[in-house]
């Protein structure tokens, strides 16, 4: 079974600061997804990364994928309170259609 | 498009009762997934269907759990009999397989078994 690990699990950061969330996975895959979940809500898709070196950016969030290192990062620039949420990465195997989710990173941005 | 629709939003039941959760995927999507989310175990894939056929049910915890997809627009997840440890949020998600498409999630069903 494909394993997906995120770190940190919990992140508390001040507004205006930068930080990176890491997502490691255990087997070959070139499809990596980032999701956001607000408390009590469903999961919302943020980014889809489909090749080595892929980089996607939206607002203060930027995601990248290194398939050789089996690593994806979600970088937060100049954090604001509205970014407080839990962020999940998910990996889909090269063959088949299962999506395996990481443990999630609970982000709290403090004013 | 209305997105993935799940019902009920909340379900409170007593131990031993049968529980049925329902899901309507996005029209045109051919893959459907059932996930369970708890604080302790995070997001667990229970089962997924492709073209209405169950492909992988290895995540279904016990025989008390069963899932069906009688047609492309409807799926159920049934727990019989329910137990307190089944309390969780159950999400249904759908996607268009084979196209690197992302998952679209429903709003979830919050299940509490007393």
CSV table of C-alpha atoms in Angstrom, one decimal:
chain,number,residue,atom,x,y,z
A,1,UNK,CA,0.0,0.0,0.0
A,2,UNK,CA,1.2,3.5,-0.9
A,3,UNK,CA,2.1,5.5,2.2
A,4,UNK,CA,1.8,9.3,2.3
A,5,UNK,CA,3.4,11.3,5.2
A,6,UNK,CA,3.0,14.9,5.9
A,7,UNK,CA,4.9,17.2,8.2
A,8,UNK,CA,4.4,19.0,10.3
A,9,UNK,CA,1.1,17.7,11.6
A,10,UNK,CA,0.4,21.0,13.4
A,11,UNK,CA,1.6,24.4,12.5
A,12,UNK,CA,1.0,27.7,14.2
A,13,UNK,CA,2.5,30.7,12.5
A,14,UNK,CA,2.2,34.4,12.7
A,15,UNK,CA,0.6,36.5,10.0
A,16,UNK,CA,3.1,37.7,7.5
A,17,UNK,CA,5.5,34.8,8.0
A,18,UNK,CA,6.5,32.1,5.4
A,19,UNK,CA,6.5,28.4,5.9
A,20,UNK,CA,6.6,25.1,4.0
A,21,UNK,CA,4.5,21.9,4.5
A,22,UNK,CA,6.1,18.7,3.2
A,23,UNK,CA,4.5,15.6,1.7
A,24,UNK,CA,6.5,12.4,1.2
A,25,UNK,CA,5.2,9.3,-0.5
A,26,UNK,CA,6.5,5.8,-0.7
A,27,UNK,CA,6.1,4.5,-4.2
A,28,UNK,CA,6.4,5.8,-7.8
A,29,UNK,CA,3.7,8.3,-8.7
A,30,UNK,CA,3.5,11.4,-10.8
A,31,UNK,CA,0.1,12.5,-9.7
A,32,UNK,CA,0.0,14.6,-6.6
A,33,UNK,CA,-3.0,16.6,-5.3
A,34,UNK,CA,-3.3,19.2,-2.5
A,35,UNK,CA,-6.6,19.8,-0.7
A,36,UNK,CA,-7.8,22.2,1.9
A,37,UNK,CA,-10.4,21.4,4.6
A,38,UNK,CA,-12.0,24.1,6.8
A,39,UNK,CA,-13.3,22.9,10.2
A,40,UNK,CA,-16.5,21.0,9.8
A,41,UNK,CA,-16.4,21.3,6.1
A,42,UNK,CA,-15.6,19.1,3.1
A,43,UNK,CA,-12.3,18.9,1.2
A,44,UNK,CA,-11.7,21.5,-1.5
A,45,UNK,CA,-9.1,20.9,-4.3
A,46,UNK,CA,-6.2,23.4,-4.4
A,47,UNK,CA,-3.6,22.0,-6.8
A,48,UNK,CA,-3.1,19.1,-9.2
A,49,UNK,CA,0.6,18.3,-10.0
A,50,UNK,CA,1.1,15.9,-12.8
A,51,UNK,CA,4.8,15.8,-13.7
A,52,UNK,CA,8.2,16.1,-12.2
A,53,UNK,CA,9.1,19.7,-11.6
A,54,UNK,CA,5.5,20.9,-11.8
A,55,UNK,CA,4.9,24.1,-9.9
A,56,UNK,CA,1.5,25.7,-9.3
A,57,UNK,CA,0.7,28.9,-7.5
A,58,UNK,CA,-2.4,30.6,-6.4
A,59,UNK,CA,-2.4,33.6,-4.2
A,60,UNK,CA,-0.1,33.0,-1.2
A,61,UNK,CA,0.2,29.3,-1.8
A,62,UNK,CA,2.6,27.6,-4.1
A,63,UNK,CA,2.9,23.8,-4.6
A,64,UNK,CA,5.7,21.9,-6.3
A,65,UNK,CA,6.5,18.2,-7.1
A,66,UNK,CA,9.8,16.3,-7.2
A,67,UNK,CA,8.9,12.8,-8.3
A,68,UNK,CA,12.5,11.6,-8.0
A,69,UNK,CA,12.6,12.5,-4.4
A,70,UNK,CA,8.9,11.5,-4.0
A,71,UNK,CA,8.3,14.8,-2.3
A,72,UNK,CA,5.8,17.7,-2.7
A,73,UNK,CA,5.9,21.0,-0.9
A,74,UNK,CA,3.2,23.5,-0.2
A,75,UNK,CA,4.8,26.9,0.5
A,76,UNK,CA,2.9,29.6,2.3
A,77,UNK,CA,4.0,33.2,1.7
A,78,UNK,CA,3.1,36.0,4.0
A,79,UNK,CA,0.4,34.0,5.8
A,80,UNK,CA,-2.9,35.6,6.6
A,81,UNK,CA,-5.6,34.4,9.0
A,82,UNK,CA,-7.9,33.2,6.2
A,83,UNK,CA,-5.3,30.5,5.4
A,84,UNK,CA,-6.1,28.7,8.7
A,85,UNK,CA,-7.3,25.2,7.7
A,86,UNK,CA,-6.1,21.6,7.4
A,87,UNK,CA,-4.1,20.9,4.3
A,88,UNK,CA,-3.9,17.4,2.8
A,89,UNK,CA,-1.8,16.0,0.1
A,90,UNK,CA,-2.9,13.0,-1.8
A,91,UNK,CA,-1.2,10.7,-4.2
A,92,UNK,CA,-2.7,8.6,-7.0
A,93,UNK,CA,-0.9,5.5,-8.2
A,94,UNK,CA,0.4,5.4,-11.7
A,95,UNK,CA,-1.9,2.5,-12.5
A,96,UNK,CA,-5.3,2.3,-10.9
A,97,UNK,CA,-7.4,5.0,-9.4
A,98,UNK,CA,-7.0,4.9,-5.7
A,99,UNK,CA,-6.2,8.2,-4.0
A,100,UNK,CA,-4.1,7.9,-0.8
A,101,UNK,CA,-4.2,10.9,1.6
A,102,UNK,CA,-1.6,12.1,4.0
A,103,UNK,CA,-2.3,12.7,7.6
A,104,UNK,CA,-3.0,16.4,7.1
A,105,UNK,CA,-1.4,19.5,8.4
A,106,UNK,CA,-3.5,21.7,10.7
A,107,UNK,CA,-2.4,25.3,10.1
A,108,UNK,CA,-3.3,28.1,12.4
A,109,UNK,CA,-2.3,31.6,11.5
A,110,UNK,CA,-2.2,34.0,14.4
A,111,UNK,CA,-2.9,37.7,14.0
B,1,UNK,CA,-23.4,21.4,-11.6
B,2,UNK,CA,-24.6,20.6,-8.0
B,3,UNK,CA,-21.5,18.7,-7.1
B,4,UNK,CA,-21.4,15.5,-5.2
B,5,UNK,CA,-24.5,15.2,-3.0
B,6,UNK,CA,-24.6,13.2,0.2
B,7,UNK,CA,-27.5,12.5,2.5
B,8,UNK,CA,-28.1,12.7,5.3
B,9,UNK,CA,-25.8,15.5,6.6
B,10,UNK,CA,-26.1,14.2,10.1
B,11,UNK,CA,-27.2,10.9,11.5
B,12,UNK,CA,-27.6,9.9,15.1
B,13,UNK,CA,-28.5,6.3,15.8
B,14,UNK,CA,-28.3,3.8,18.5
B,15,UNK,CA,-25.9,0.9,18.6
B,16,UNK,CA,-27.2,-2.1,16.7
B,17,UNK,CA,-29.3,-0.1,14.3
B,18,UNK,CA,-28.8,-0.2,10.5
B,19,UNK,CA,-27.5,3.0,8.9
B,20,UNK,CA,-27.6,3.8,5.2
B,21,UNK,CA,-25.6,6.7,3.8
B,22,UNK,CA,-26.3,7.9,0.3
B,23,UNK,CA,-24.3,9.6,-2.5
B,24,UNK,CA,-25.1,11.1,-5.9
B,25,UNK,CA,-21.8,11.7,-7.8
B,26,UNK,CA,-21.2,14.4,-10.3
B,27,UNK,CA,-22.9,13.6,-13.6
B,28,UNK,CA,-20.4,12.1,-16.1
B,29,UNK,CA,-18.0,11.0,-13.4
B,30,UNK,CA,-17.2,7.3,-13.6
B,31,UNK,CA,-15.3,6.7,-10.4
B,32,UNK,CA,-16.8,6.9,-6.9
B,33,UNK,CA,-15.1,6.7,-3.6
B,34,UNK,CA,-16.2,6.3,0.0
B,35,UNK,CA,-13.9,7.7,2.7
B,36,UNK,CA,-14.2,7.8,6.5
B,37,UNK,CA,-12.5,10.6,8.5
B,38,UNK,CA,-11.7,10.4,12.2
B,39,UNK,CA,-9.3,12.3,14.4
B,40,UNK,CA,-7.4,9.1,15.2
B,41,UNK,CA,-7.1,7.6,11.8
B,42,UNK,CA,-7.5,10.5,9.4
B,43,UNK,CA,-9.0,9.9,6.0
B,44,UNK,CA,-9.4,6.3,5.2
B,45,UNK,CA,-10.4,4.9,1.8
B,46,UNK,CA,-13.2,2.4,2.4
B,47,UNK,CA,-14.1,1.4,-1.2
B,48,UNK,CA,-14.1,2.7,-4.7
B,49,UNK,CA,-16.1,1.9,-7.8
B,50,UNK,CA,-15.2,2.4,-11.4
B,51,UNK,CA,-18.1,2.3,-13.9
B,52,UNK,CA,-20.4,1.1,-11.1
B,53,UNK,CA,-18.1,-1.9,-10.3
B,54,UNK,CA,-16.4,-2.2,-7.0
B,55,UNK,CA,-12.7,-2.3,-7.7
B,56,UNK,CA,-11.1,-2.2,-4.2
B,57,UNK,CA,-13.0,-2.8,-1.0
B,58,UNK,CA,-9.9,-3.7,1.1
B,59,UNK,CA,-10.5,-0.6,3.3
B,60,UNK,CA,-14.0,-1.8,4.4
B,61,UNK,CA,-13.4,-2.5,8.1
B,62,UNK,CA,-15.7,-5.4,8.6
B,63,UNK,CA,-18.5,-7.4,7.2
B,64,UNK,CA,-20.9,-5.0,8.9
B,65,UNK,CA,-20.0,-2.5,6.2
B,66,UNK,CA,-21.3,-2.9,2.6
B,67,UNK,CA,-21.5,-0.6,-0.4
B,68,UNK,CA,-23.5,-0.7,-3.6
B,69,UNK,CA,-23.6,1.3,-6.8
B,70,UNK,CA,-26.7,0.1,-8.7
B,71,UNK,CA,-26.2,2.8,-11.4
B,72,UNK,CA,-24.0,5.7,-12.4
B,73,UNK,CA,-25.9,8.2,-10.4
B,74,UNK,CA,-26.3,6.6,-7.0
B,75,UNK,CA,-24.3,4.8,-4.3
B,76,UNK,CA,-25.0,3.6,-0.8
B,77,UNK,CA,-22.9,2.7,2.2
B,78,UNK,CA,-24.6,0.6,4.7
B,79,UNK,CA,-23.6,-0.3,8.2
B,80,UNK,CA,-25.5,-3.2,9.9
B,81,UNK,CA,-25.3,-3.4,12.9
B,82,UNK,CA,-23.8,-0.1,13.8
B,83,UNK,CA,-21.4,0.3,16.7
B,84,UNK,CA,-20.1,3.4,18.6
B,85,UNK,CA,-16.7,3.0,17.0
B,86,UNK,CA,-18.3,3.7,13.6
B,87,UNK,CA,-18.9,7.3,14.6
B,88,UNK,CA,-17.1,9.4,12.1
B,89,UNK,CA,-17.6,11.7,9.1
B,90,UNK,CA,-18.2,9.7,5.9
B,91,UNK,CA,-17.3,11.4,2.7
B,92,UNK,CA,-18.3,10.4,-0.8
B,93,UNK,CA,-16.1,11.6,-3.7
B,94,UNK,CA,-16.3,11.2,-7.5
B,95,UNK,CA,-13.9,11.7,-10.4
B,96,UNK,CA,-13.4,11.1,-14.0
B,97,UNK,CA,-10.9,8.3,-14.1
B,98,UNK,CA,-8.2,8.0,-16.7
B,99,UNK,CA,-7.7,11.7,-17.1
B,100,UNK,CA,-5.7,12.6,-14.0
B,101,UNK,CA,-8.8,14.3,-12.7
B,102,UNK,CA,-9.0,15.3,-9.1
B,103,UNK,CA,-11.5,14.1,-6.6
B,104,UNK,CA,-14.6,16.1,-5.9
B,105,UNK,CA,-15.9,15.6,-2.4
B,106,UNK,CA,-19.4,15.8,-1.0
B,107,UNK,CA,-20.3,17.6,2.2
B,108,UNK,CA,-20.0,14.5,4.2
B,109,UNK,CA,-22.3,12.6,6.6
B,110,UNK,CA,-21.6,13.1,10.3
B,111,UNK,CA,-22.5,9.8,11.9
B,112,UNK,CA,-22.9,9.4,15.7
B,113,UNK,CA,-23.6,5.9,17.0
B,114,UNK,CA,-24.7,6.0,20.7
